[in-house]
Coordinates of C-alpha atoms and ligand atoms in Angstrom, one line a residue:
Chain A
M1 CA -17.6 3.0 10.3
D2 CA -16.9 0.6 8.1
P3 CA -18.3 -2.3 7.6
L4 CA -16.2 -5.8 7.1
R5 CA -16.7 -7.0 3.8
P6 CA -16.6 -10.7 2.8
V7 CA -12.8 -11.6 1.1
S8 CA -13.9 -13.1 -2.2
D9 CA -16.0 -12.3 -5.5
A10 CA -16.1 -9.3 -4.7
P11 CA -17.9 -8.7 -7.3
S12 CA -15.5 -5.6 -9.9
P13 CA -17.0 -2.1 -11.2
A14 CA -18.1 -2.1 -14.4
E15 CA -15.0 -2.1 -16.8
G16 CA -14.2 1.5 -18.3
A17 CA -17.5 3.0 -16.4
S18 CA -17.8 6.5 -17.7
V19 CA -17.8 8.7 -14.7
A20 CA -14.3 9.3 -13.0
P21 CA -13.7 8.3 -9.9
D22 CA -13.1 11.2 -7.5
L23 CA -9.3 9.2 -6.3
A24 CA -9.4 11.7 -2.9
E25 CA -13.0 10.4 -1.2
L26 CA -11.6 7.0 -2.3
L27 CA -8.1 7.5 0.0
K28 CA -10.0 9.5 2.3
L29 CA -12.0 6.1 3.1
S30 CA -9.7 3.7 2.1
G31 CA -7.5 5.6 5.2
R32 CA -10.9 4.5 7.8
G33 CA -10.7 0.5 6.4
D34 CA -13.1 0.5 3.5
Q35 CA -11.7 -1.9 1.3
G36 CA -14.8 -1.9 -1.2
A37 CA -13.1 2.1 -1.6
F38 CA -9.8 0.6 -2.1
S39 CA -10.8 -2.2 -4.7
Q40 CA -12.3 1.0 -6.6
L41 CA -9.2 2.8 -6.3
Y42 CA -7.4 -0.2 -7.7
D43 CA -9.5 -0.6 -10.4
A44 CA -8.8 3.5 -11.3
V45 CA -5.2 3.8 -11.3
S46 CA -4.1 0.0 -11.4
P47 CA -3.0 0.4 -15.0
R48 CA -0.4 3.5 -14.7
V49 CA 0.7 1.6 -11.4
F50 CA 1.3 -1.4 -13.4
G51 CA 2.6 0.4 -16.7
L52 CA 5.4 2.3 -14.6
A53 CA 6.7 -0.4 -12.7
V54 CA 7.3 -2.7 -15.6
R55 CA 8.6 1.1 -17.2
V56 CA 10.8 0.9 -14.1
V57 CA 11.8 -2.6 -13.2
R58 CA 11.1 -4.5 -16.4
D59 CA 11.0 -7.8 -15.7
R60 CA 6.8 -8.2 -15.2
A61 CA 7.1 -10.7 -12.3
Q62 CA 9.2 -8.6 -10.4
A63 CA 7.3 -4.9 -11.3
E64 CA 3.7 -7.2 -9.9
E65 CA 5.4 -7.7 -6.4
V66 CA 6.6 -3.9 -6.6
T67 CA 2.7 -3.1 -8.1
Q68 CA 1.9 -5.5 -4.9
E69 CA 4.1 -3.8 -2.4
A70 CA 3.1 0.0 -3.7
L71 CA -0.1 -0.6 -3.2
L72 CA 0.1 -2.2 0.0
E73 CA 1.6 0.9 1.1
I74 CA -0.8 3.2 -0.5
W75 CA -3.6 1.6 1.8
R76 CA -1.6 1.6 5.2
T77 CA -0.7 5.7 4.4
A78 CA -4.0 6.6 2.8
S79 CA -4.9 8.5 5.9
R80 CA -1.6 10.7 5.4
F81 CA -2.2 11.6 2.1
D82 CA -2.9 16.1 1.5
P83 CA -5.0 17.0 -0.8
D84 CA -3.8 20.7 -0.1
R85 CA -0.2 19.4 -0.8
G86 CA -0.8 17.5 -4.5
S87 CA -3.5 15.7 -6.5
P88 CA -3.9 12.5 -5.3
L89 CA -2.8 10.3 -8.4
A90 CA 0.7 12.3 -8.3
W91 CA 1.3 11.1 -4.8
M92 CA 0.1 7.3 -5.3
L93 CA 3.0 7.1 -8.7
T94 CA 5.5 9.4 -6.1
I95 CA 5.1 5.6 -3.9
V96 CA 5.0 3.5 -7.2
H97 CA 7.9 5.5 -8.4
R98 CA 10.4 5.1 -5.6
K99 CA 9.2 1.7 -4.7
S100 CA 10.0 1.0 -8.5
V101 CA 13.5 2.1 -8.6
D102 CA 14.3 0.9 -5.5
R103 CA 13.9 -2.7 -6.7
V104 CA 16.1 -1.9 -9.5
R105 CA 19.0 -0.4 -7.6
S106 CA 18.7 -2.8 -4.9
A107 CA 18.5 -6.0 -7.6
E108 CA 21.4 -4.4 -8.9
A109 CA 21.8 -4.1 -12.3
S110 CA 24.1 -6.5 -13.3
T111 CA 22.4 -7.4 -16.2
R112 CA 21.2 -4.7 -16.8
R113 CA 24.0 -2.1 -16.7
D114 CA 26.5 -4.6 -17.9
T115 CA 24.5 -4.1 -21.0
S116 CA 24.9 -0.7 -23.1
Y117 CA 22.8 1.9 -22.7
H118 CA 21.8 1.9 -26.3
Q119 CA 21.5 -2.1 -26.8
Q120 CA 19.7 -2.1 -23.6
N121 CA 17.4 0.7 -23.4
Q122 CA 16.5 2.0 -26.9
P123 CA 15.6 4.9 -25.4
V124 CA 12.4 5.1 -24.8
D125 CA 10.6 3.4 -27.1
H126 CA 6.7 4.9 -27.0
D127 CA 5.3 2.6 -29.9
A128 CA 6.4 -0.6 -27.5
T129 CA 3.7 0.5 -25.1
A130 CA 0.2 -0.6 -24.5
E131 CA -2.3 0.4 -27.1
A132 CA -4.6 2.0 -24.6
A133 CA -1.7 4.5 -24.0
H134 CA -2.3 5.5 -27.8
A135 CA -5.7 6.1 -26.9
S136 CA -5.8 8.2 -24.1
L137 CA -6.1 12.1 -25.0
E138 CA -3.9 12.6 -21.5
A139 CA -1.2 10.5 -22.7
R140 CA -1.2 12.5 -26.2
R141 CA -0.5 16.0 -24.3
V142 CA 1.9 14.7 -22.5
R143 CA 3.9 12.9 -25.5
T144 CA 3.3 16.1 -27.1
A145 CA 4.4 18.3 -24.1
L146 CA 7.5 16.0 -23.6
G147 CA 8.1 16.6 -27.3
S148 CA 8.8 20.8 -26.2
L149 CA 11.5 19.8 -23.9
T150 CA 15.3 20.3 -25.6
P151 CA 16.6 16.8 -26.6
V152 CA 18.8 16.7 -23.5
Q153 CA 16.5 17.5 -21.6
R154 CA 13.8 14.9 -22.5
E155 CA 16.6 12.5 -22.9
A156 CA 18.2 13.3 -19.4
L157 CA 14.4 13.4 -17.8
E158 CA 13.1 9.9 -19.3
L159 CA 16.6 8.2 -18.2
A160 CA 15.6 9.6 -14.7
Y161 CA 12.0 8.6 -14.7
F162 CA 11.8 5.4 -16.9
G163 CA 15.6 4.4 -16.5
G164 CA 15.3 4.6 -12.7
Y165 CA 19.0 6.2 -12.3
T166 CA 20.9 8.8 -10.2
H167 CA 21.6 12.1 -12.2
T168 CA 25.1 11.5 -11.9
E169 CA 24.7 8.1 -13.9
V170 CA 22.3 10.1 -16.8
A171 CA 25.0 12.5 -16.9
G172 CA 27.7 9.4 -17.5
L173 CA 24.9 8.3 -19.8
L174 CA 24.7 11.8 -22.1
D175 CA 27.9 13.0 -21.8
L176 CA 27.2 15.4 -19.8
P177 CA 29.5 16.7 -17.7
V178 CA 28.6 15.7 -14.0
G179 CA 26.6 18.1 -11.9
T180 CA 24.6 19.0 -15.3
A181 CA 21.7 16.4 -15.9
K182 CA 20.3 17.3 -12.3
T183 CA 19.7 21.0 -14.3
R184 CA 18.5 18.9 -17.3
I185 CA 15.8 17.1 -15.2
R186 CA 14.8 19.4 -13.5
D187 CA 14.2 22.1 -16.3
G188 CA 13.1 19.2 -18.5
L189 CA 10.0 18.7 -15.4
I190 CA 9.3 22.7 -15.4
R191 CA 8.6 22.8 -19.0
L192 CA 6.7 19.6 -19.2
R193 CA 5.0 21.2 -15.6
D194 CA 4.1 24.6 -17.6
T195 CA 3.2 22.9 -20.1
M196 CA 0.5 20.6 -19.3
G197 CA -0.5 23.7 -16.8
V198 CA -0.1 21.1 -13.2
G199 CA 1.1 21.4 -9.7
G200 CA -0.6 24.9 -9.9
A201 CA 2.9 27.0 -11.4
Chain B
M1 CA 28.4 24.1 0.5
S2 CA 29.6 24.5 -2.7
I3 CA 26.7 23.1 -4.9
D4 CA 23.6 24.8 -5.1
I5 CA 21.3 22.0 -3.3
H6 CA 18.3 24.4 -4.0
A7 CA 18.9 22.4 -8.0
L8 CA 18.3 19.1 -6.3
S9 CA 14.4 19.7 -6.5
G10 CA 14.0 18.5 -9.7
A11 CA 16.4 15.4 -9.6
Y12 CA 14.6 14.4 -6.0
A13 CA 11.2 14.7 -7.5
V14 CA 12.0 12.0 -9.6
D15 CA 14.0 9.8 -7.5
A16 CA 17.1 9.9 -9.2
L17 CA 19.4 11.2 -6.0
D18 CA 22.1 8.5 -4.4
D19 CA 21.1 8.0 -1.2
I20 CA 23.4 9.9 0.6
E21 CA 22.3 13.1 -1.3
R22 CA 18.3 12.1 -1.3
A23 CA 19.3 11.6 2.6
Q24 CA 20.7 15.8 2.4
F25 CA 18.0 17.3 0.2
E26 CA 15.3 15.5 2.7
R27 CA 17.0 17.7 5.7
H28 CA 17.4 20.5 3.7
L29 CA 13.3 20.0 2.4
A30 CA 12.4 20.3 6.1
D31 CA 13.7 24.1 6.3
C32 CA 13.1 25.2 2.6
P33 CA 9.3 26.1 1.7
A34 CA 10.6 26.9 -1.6
C35 CA 11.8 23.5 -2.4
R36 CA 8.8 22.0 -1.0
A37 CA 6.6 23.4 -3.0
E38 CA 8.7 23.0 -6.2
V39 CA 9.2 19.5 -5.3
A40 CA 5.6 18.6 -5.1
S41 CA 4.8 20.9 -8.7
L42 CA 7.4 18.9 -10.0
Q43 CA 5.9 15.4 -8.6
E44 CA 2.5 16.4 -10.1
A45 CA 4.6 16.7 -13.8
S46 CA 6.7 13.8 -13.6
A47 CA 3.5 11.5 -12.5
L48 CA 2.1 12.7 -15.7
M49 CA 4.7 10.7 -18.0
A50 CA 3.2 7.9 -16.7
E51 CA 0.1 8.1 -18.6
T52 CA 2.0 7.2 -21.6
V53 CA 2.6 3.7 -20.4
L54 CA 0.1 2.7 -19.2
E55 CA -0.7 -1.5 -19.0
A56 CA -3.1 -3.1 -17.3
P57 CA -2.4 -5.8 -14.8
P58 CA -2.4 -9.2 -14.8
A59 CA -5.6 -10.6 -13.8
G60 CA -4.8 -12.1 -10.9
L61 CA -3.4 -9.1 -8.8
R62 CA -6.3 -7.7 -8.3
D63 CA -7.2 -10.3 -5.8
R64 CA -3.9 -10.5 -4.4
V65 CA -3.6 -6.9 -3.2
L66 CA -7.1 -6.9 -2.4
A67 CA -6.2 -9.5 0.4
D68 CA -2.9 -8.2 1.3
I69 CA -4.9 -5.0 2.7
A70 CA -7.5 -7.0 4.4
T71 CA -4.7 -8.4 6.6
V72 CA -3.0 -4.1 7.7
R73 CA -5.0 -1.9 9.8
P74 CA -4.5 1.7 7.7
L75 CA -2.1 4.2 9.2
P76 CA -4.3 6.6 11.9
P77 CA -3.2 10.5 10.0
L78 CA -0.9 12.5 11.3
V79 CA -2.1 14.8 13.9
T80 CA -1.2 18.3 13.8
G81 CA -2.5 21.0 16.2
L82 CA -6.2 20.6 17.8
V83 CA -8.4 18.4 16.7
S84 CA -11.6 17.8 17.8
G85 CA -13.0 16.4 20.3
E86 CA -14.4 13.9 18.7
A87 CA -11.5 12.8 16.4
V88 CA -9.5 12.4 19.7
A89 CA -12.5 10.0 21.0
R90 CA -12.1 8.4 18.5
R91 CA -8.8 7.4 18.1
P92 CA -8.0 4.5 19.8
A93 CA -5.9 4.9 22.9
R94 CA -3.0 2.3 22.1
R95 CA -1.6 0.8 19.2
W96 CA -3.4 -2.6 18.6
F97 CA -0.5 -4.6 17.7
P98 CA 2.2 -3.4 19.7
G99 CA 5.5 -5.7 18.9
L100 CA 5.8 -6.7 22.3
V101 CA 9.4 -8.3 23.1
A102 CA 9.1 -12.2 20.9
A103 CA 7.0 -14.2 22.3
A104 CA 9.1 -17.5 22.4
A105 CA 6.6 -20.5 24.7
V106 CA 3.3 -18.9 23.5
V107 CA 2.2 -22.2 23.9
T108 CA 2.8 -22.2 27.3
A109 CA 0.8 -18.9 27.9
I110 CA -2.7 -20.0 25.7
G111 CA -5.8 -20.3 28.0
V112 CA -4.2 -18.7 31.0
G113 CA -5.2 -15.7 32.7
V114 CA -9.3 -16.1 30.4
G115 CA -11.8 -13.6 31.3
V116 CA -13.6 -16.0 32.7
T117 CA -16.5 -13.5 34.1
Q118 CA -16.9 -11.3 31.0
P119 CA -20.6 -11.5 30.0
W120 CA -20.0 -12.2 26.2
Q121 CA -19.1 -15.6 27.8
D122 CA -21.5 -17.4 26.6
E123 CA -21.3 -16.2 23.1
S124 CA -18.0 -17.5 22.7
S125 CA -16.3 -20.5 25.1
Q126 CA -13.1 -20.4 26.3
V127 CA -11.5 -23.5 25.4
Q128 CA -8.6 -25.4 27.5
P129 CA -5.4 -25.9 26.2
S130 CA -6.6 -29.5 25.6
A131 CA -9.2 -28.4 23.1
V132 CA -7.1 -26.4 20.5
D133 CA -4.5 -29.0 20.9
R134 CA -8.0 -31.7 19.7
I135 CA -8.2 -28.8 16.6
K136 CA -4.9 -29.3 16.6
A137 CA -4.5 -32.8 16.0
A138 CA -7.0 -33.4 14.0
D139 CA -6.3 -35.4 10.6
D140 CA -7.6 -32.1 8.9
V141 CA -6.4 -29.2 10.5
Q142 CA -6.5 -26.6 7.9
S143 CA -4.3 -23.1 9.9
F144 CA -4.4 -19.5 8.3
S145 CA -2.2 -17.1 9.6
K146 CA -1.7 -13.5 9.9
D147 CA 1.5 -11.6 10.7
F148 CA 0.7 -7.9 11.3
P149 CA 3.3 -5.0 10.7
D150 CA 4.2 -4.9 14.3
G151 CA 5.1 -8.2 15.0
S152 CA 2.4 -9.9 16.4
S153 CA 0.1 -12.6 15.1
A154 CA -3.1 -14.5 14.5
T155 CA -3.6 -17.7 13.4
L156 CA -7.1 -19.8 13.3
Y157 CA -7.0 -23.3 13.2
R158 CA -10.2 -24.8 11.7
S159 CA -11.0 -28.5 11.6
T160 CA -13.9 -29.4 9.4
S161 CA -14.3 -32.6 10.5
M162 CA -15.2 -31.0 14.0
N163 CA -16.5 -28.6 13.0
K164 CA -14.7 -26.4 14.9
A165 CA -12.3 -24.1 14.8
A166 CA -9.6 -21.6 17.9
I167 CA -7.8 -18.8 17.0
V168 CA -4.6 -18.2 19.0
T169 CA -2.8 -14.8 19.3
K170 CA 0.7 -13.8 20.0
N171 CA 1.6 -10.6 21.2
M172 CA -1.0 -8.3 20.4
A173 CA -2.0 -5.5 22.5
D174 CA -5.6 -5.2 24.2
A175 CA -8.3 -3.6 22.4
P176 CA -8.3 0.4 23.2
S177 CA -10.4 1.1 26.8
G178 CA -14.2 0.6 26.0
K179 CA -13.9 -2.1 22.9
V180 CA -13.0 -5.4 22.9
Y181 CA -12.3 -7.6 19.5
E182 CA -15.0 -9.4 17.9
L183 CA -14.0 -12.3 15.6
W184 CA -16.4 -13.5 12.7
L185 CA -17.3 -15.9 10.3
Q186 CA -18.0 -15.1 6.9
H187 CA -20.9 -17.6 5.2
D188 CA -21.3 -16.2 1.6
D189 CA -21.7 -12.8 1.4
R190 CA -22.4 -12.6 5.6
M191 CA -20.2 -12.0 8.5
V192 CA -21.8 -14.2 11.3
A193 CA -20.5 -13.0 14.8
A194 CA -18.0 -15.8 16.0
G195 CA -17.3 -14.5 19.8
L196 CA -15.1 -12.3 21.9
M197 CA -11.5 -12.2 22.4
P198 CA -10.3 -11.5 26.2
D199 CA -7.5 -8.7 26.7
G200 CA -4.2 -10.4 27.1
P201 CA -1.6 -10.2 24.6
D202 CA -1.4 -14.0 24.1
N203 CA -5.2 -15.5 23.6
V204 CA -6.5 -18.7 22.2
V205 CA -10.6 -18.7 21.5
E206 CA -13.0 -21.1 20.2
L207 CA -14.7 -19.4 17.5
S208 CA -18.8 -20.5 17.8
G209 CA -20.9 -20.8 14.8
D210 CA -20.2 -23.5 12.4
P211 CA -16.5 -23.3 10.7
A212 CA -16.8 -25.5 8.6
T213 CA -19.0 -24.3 6.5
A214 CA -17.6 -21.0 6.9
D215 CA -15.6 -19.5 3.5
G216 CA -13.2 -17.2 6.2
F217 CA -12.7 -15.0 9.4
G218 CA -12.3 -12.0 10.1
I219 CA -11.7 -9.4 13.8
T220 CA -13.2 -6.2 14.2
V221 CA -13.1 -3.5 17.1
E222 CA -16.3 -3.3 19.2
T223 CA -17.5 -1.3 21.5
D224 CA -17.8 -3.7 24.5
G225 CA -19.9 -6.2 24.6
G226 CA -19.6 -7.0 20.8
S227 CA -21.8 -5.5 17.9
T228 CA -25.5 -5.1 19.0
S229 CA -26.5 -4.9 15.0
G230 CA -25.0 -8.8 14.2
E231 CA -23.0 -7.6 11.3
P232 CA -19.0 -6.1 12.0
E233 CA -19.5 -2.2 12.8
G234 CA -15.5 -1.4 13.8
E235 CA -12.6 -0.9 12.4
V236 CA -11.5 -3.8 10.9
V237 CA -8.4 -5.7 11.8
A238 CA -8.1 -8.5 9.6
V239 CA -10.1 -10.6 7.3
V240 CA -9.1 -13.9 5.8
G241 CA -10.6 -16.5 3.1
F242 CA -10.0 -20.2 4.3
D243 CA -9.1 -20.6 0.6
Q244 CA -5.7 -18.2 1.3
A245 CA -4.0 -21.0 3.9
Ligands
ZN1 ZN1 15.2 24.9 -0.8

């Protein structure tokens, strides 16, 4: 059974612990109500969660809200995570991404979409991202893999994933025939997947 | 259908479908194992993109998230097929906080139907409405409310000068058969038993112990009679800090 943990002043685990936590195990314990396990999960994934929310939502205060909502949902639904169907990180980030996209779409866009795409969304300025990302070997591998996409695949994928646009909107932004952006997005994802060797493919 | 619906898998994996397409594709997914597998693999790929945008969250967020989760019980697993007898036995017979009809006149129900014959009575005294009213009328009364997702709620009233606290529940389901809700007061890093709650959706229970010096309170589900170890052993329903008014 799970101990009831005190509510405040929980010491945070040492930063930069060298042992990668077992995210699947932490999710499983979280599903049983283990708040200590969830705090470890937070420490392990929050830079990805918050970074993704900021990238999609853009407004930091709103990104914080989205992060908070998404993490609460991850806590609530932790027992529904099925390790046979994917990695814990992908499962969590899918929840975060969905909430972020819902936020930008409902916040509608008045400001964002009244501004021209090129002015507002200098296509994925990687240099503006956190310093930490540059240090990450994984990030470099991902960037290299993204670099192997055709330019239109990459732009379509980044507008969809980071911009939160629908494939129809992406087609409009990139002057592609309606219906073709979804193919570019899919082709780009397949290449990214195969280059990175994920997804059991 | 003129468009090949399978071709939406990539856009679905990155949430690039509009609501109508999303609903259509999810209906399709239910019947198409190939698309389910492809979507899963493409979500692995898209999640990698987050590696390129890492950003440390603001310092205060961690505490807010951990305070949030303390108030929400995780959902039980989706059970498919046979489960072990043990797993069945551990699953609560009912949801704990079913959203019943919104209680408009909860206050009038307070103190009615209290379980005065329960064995835990000497640990936790049921208060008459007047007792909680006295706490609520204190100059220094504080209240700490927790709303649960199904519409039920628990509110604790505390008066430091009286060194008294009482909890008022609304729409709260009975604890599972053989179980009981136990109340706790947090003192530093320890949880101190503060009484048991009787069955019934709307209760008021005065907490034993020293609410004035406590840092927070909690509710767990324990075996009938309450935890015998003096520490919380069962599932946590809520834990609330007194600094979170
Ligand atoms: Zn299909």
